PDB file of C-alpha atoms in Angstrom:
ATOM      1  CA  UNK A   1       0.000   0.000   0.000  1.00  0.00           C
ATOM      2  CA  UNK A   2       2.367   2.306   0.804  1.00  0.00           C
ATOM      3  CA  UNK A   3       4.621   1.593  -2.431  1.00  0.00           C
ATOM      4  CA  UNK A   4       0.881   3.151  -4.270  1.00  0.00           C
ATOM      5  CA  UNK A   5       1.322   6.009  -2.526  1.00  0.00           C
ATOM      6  CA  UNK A   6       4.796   6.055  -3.483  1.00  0.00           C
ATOM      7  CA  UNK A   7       4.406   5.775  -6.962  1.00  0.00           C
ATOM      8  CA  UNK A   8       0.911   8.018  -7.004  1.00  0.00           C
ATOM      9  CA  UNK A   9       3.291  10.799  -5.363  1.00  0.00           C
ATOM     10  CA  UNK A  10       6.349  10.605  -7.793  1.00  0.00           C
ATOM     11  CA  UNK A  11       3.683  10.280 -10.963  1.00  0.00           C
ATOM     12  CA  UNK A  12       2.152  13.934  -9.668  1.00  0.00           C
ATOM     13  CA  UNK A  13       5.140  15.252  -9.095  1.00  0.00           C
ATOM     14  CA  UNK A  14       8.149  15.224  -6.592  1.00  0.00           C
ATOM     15  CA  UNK A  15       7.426  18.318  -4.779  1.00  0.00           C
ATOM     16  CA  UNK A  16       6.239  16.602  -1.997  1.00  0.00           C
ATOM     17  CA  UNK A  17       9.530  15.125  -1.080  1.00  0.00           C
ATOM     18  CA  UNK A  18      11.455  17.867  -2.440  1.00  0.00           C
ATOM     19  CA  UNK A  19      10.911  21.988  -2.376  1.00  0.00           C
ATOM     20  CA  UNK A  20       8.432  22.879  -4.663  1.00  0.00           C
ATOM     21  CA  UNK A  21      10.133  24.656  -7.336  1.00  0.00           C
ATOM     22  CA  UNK A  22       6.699  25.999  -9.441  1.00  0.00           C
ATOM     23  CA  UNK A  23       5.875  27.967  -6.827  1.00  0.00           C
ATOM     24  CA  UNK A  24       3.824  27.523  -3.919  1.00  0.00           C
ATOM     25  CA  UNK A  25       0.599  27.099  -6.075  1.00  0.00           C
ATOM     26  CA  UNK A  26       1.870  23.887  -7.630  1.00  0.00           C
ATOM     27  CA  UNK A  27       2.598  22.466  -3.777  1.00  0.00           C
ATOM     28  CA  UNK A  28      -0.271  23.266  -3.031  1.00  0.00           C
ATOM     29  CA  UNK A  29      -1.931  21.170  -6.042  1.00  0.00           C
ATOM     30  CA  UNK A  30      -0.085  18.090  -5.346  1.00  0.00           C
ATOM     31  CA  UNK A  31      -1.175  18.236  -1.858  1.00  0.00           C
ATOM     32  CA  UNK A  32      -4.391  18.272  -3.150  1.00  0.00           C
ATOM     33  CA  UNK A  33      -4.038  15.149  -5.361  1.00  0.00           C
ATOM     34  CA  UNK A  34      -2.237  13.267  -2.778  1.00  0.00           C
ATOM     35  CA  UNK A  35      -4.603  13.832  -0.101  1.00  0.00           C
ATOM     36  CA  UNK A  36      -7.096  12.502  -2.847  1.00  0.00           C
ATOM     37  CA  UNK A  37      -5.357   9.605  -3.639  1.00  0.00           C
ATOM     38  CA  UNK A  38      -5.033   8.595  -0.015  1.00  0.00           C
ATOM     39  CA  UNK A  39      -8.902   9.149   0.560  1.00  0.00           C
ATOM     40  CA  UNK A  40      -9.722   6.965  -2.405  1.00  0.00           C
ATOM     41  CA  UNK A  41      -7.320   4.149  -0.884  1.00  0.00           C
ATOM     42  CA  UNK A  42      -8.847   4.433   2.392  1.00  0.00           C
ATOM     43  CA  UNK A  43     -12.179   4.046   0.956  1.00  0.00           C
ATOM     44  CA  UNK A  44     -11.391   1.067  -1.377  1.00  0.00           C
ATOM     45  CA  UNK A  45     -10.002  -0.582   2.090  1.00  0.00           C
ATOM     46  CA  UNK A  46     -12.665   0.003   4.037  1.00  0.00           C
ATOM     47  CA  UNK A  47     -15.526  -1.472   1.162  1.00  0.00           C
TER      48      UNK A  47
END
Protein backbone atom coordinates (compact mmCIF):
# COMPACT_ATOMS: atom_id res chain seq x y z
CA UNK A 1 0.00 0.00 0.00
CA UNK A 2 2.37 2.31 0.80
CA UNK A 3 4.62 1.59 -2.43
CA UNK A 4 0.88 3.15 -4.27
CA UNK A 5 1.32 6.01 -2.53
CA UNK A 6 4.80 6.05 -3.48
CA UNK A 7 4.41 5.77 -6.96
CA UNK A 8 0.91 8.02 -7.00
CA UNK A 9 3.29 10.80 -5.36
CA UNK A 10 6.35 10.61 -7.79
CA UNK A 11 3.68 10.28 -10.96
CA UNK A 12 2.15 13.93 -9.67
CA UNK A 13 5.14 15.25 -9.09
CA UNK A 14 8.15 15.22 -6.59
CA UNK A 15 7.43 18.32 -4.78
CA UNK A 16 6.24 16.60 -2.00
CA UNK A 17 9.53 15.13 -1.08
CA UNK A 18 11.45 17.87 -2.44
CA UNK A 19 10.91 21.99 -2.38
CA UNK A 20 8.43 22.88 -4.66
CA UNK A 21 10.13 24.66 -7.34
CA UNK A 22 6.70 26.00 -9.44
CA UNK A 23 5.87 27.97 -6.83
CA UNK A 24 3.82 27.52 -3.92
CA UNK A 25 0.60 27.10 -6.08
CA UNK A 26 1.87 23.89 -7.63
CA UNK A 27 2.60 22.47 -3.78
CA UNK A 28 -0.27 23.27 -3.03
CA UNK A 29 -1.93 21.17 -6.04
CA UNK A 30 -0.09 18.09 -5.35
CA UNK A 31 -1.17 18.24 -1.86
CA UNK A 32 -4.39 18.27 -3.15
CA UNK A 33 -4.04 15.15 -5.36
CA UNK A 34 -2.24 13.27 -2.78
CA UNK A 35 -4.60 13.83 -0.10
CA UNK A 36 -7.10 12.50 -2.85
CA UNK A 37 -5.36 9.61 -3.64
CA UNK A 38 -5.03 8.59 -0.02
CA UNK A 39 -8.90 9.15 0.56
CA UNK A 40 -9.72 6.96 -2.40
CA UNK A 41 -7.32 4.15 -0.88
CA UNK A 42 -8.85 4.43 2.39
CA UNK A 43 -12.18 4.05 0.96
CA UNK A 44 -11.39 1.07 -1.38
CA UNK A 45 -10.00 -0.58 2.09
CA UNK A 46 -12.67 0.00 4.04
CA UNK A 47 -15.53 -1.47 1.16
Amino acid sequence: MFAIITAGTVRNGRRLILPPKGGDGMGIYDLYVFLILLITLILIIKS
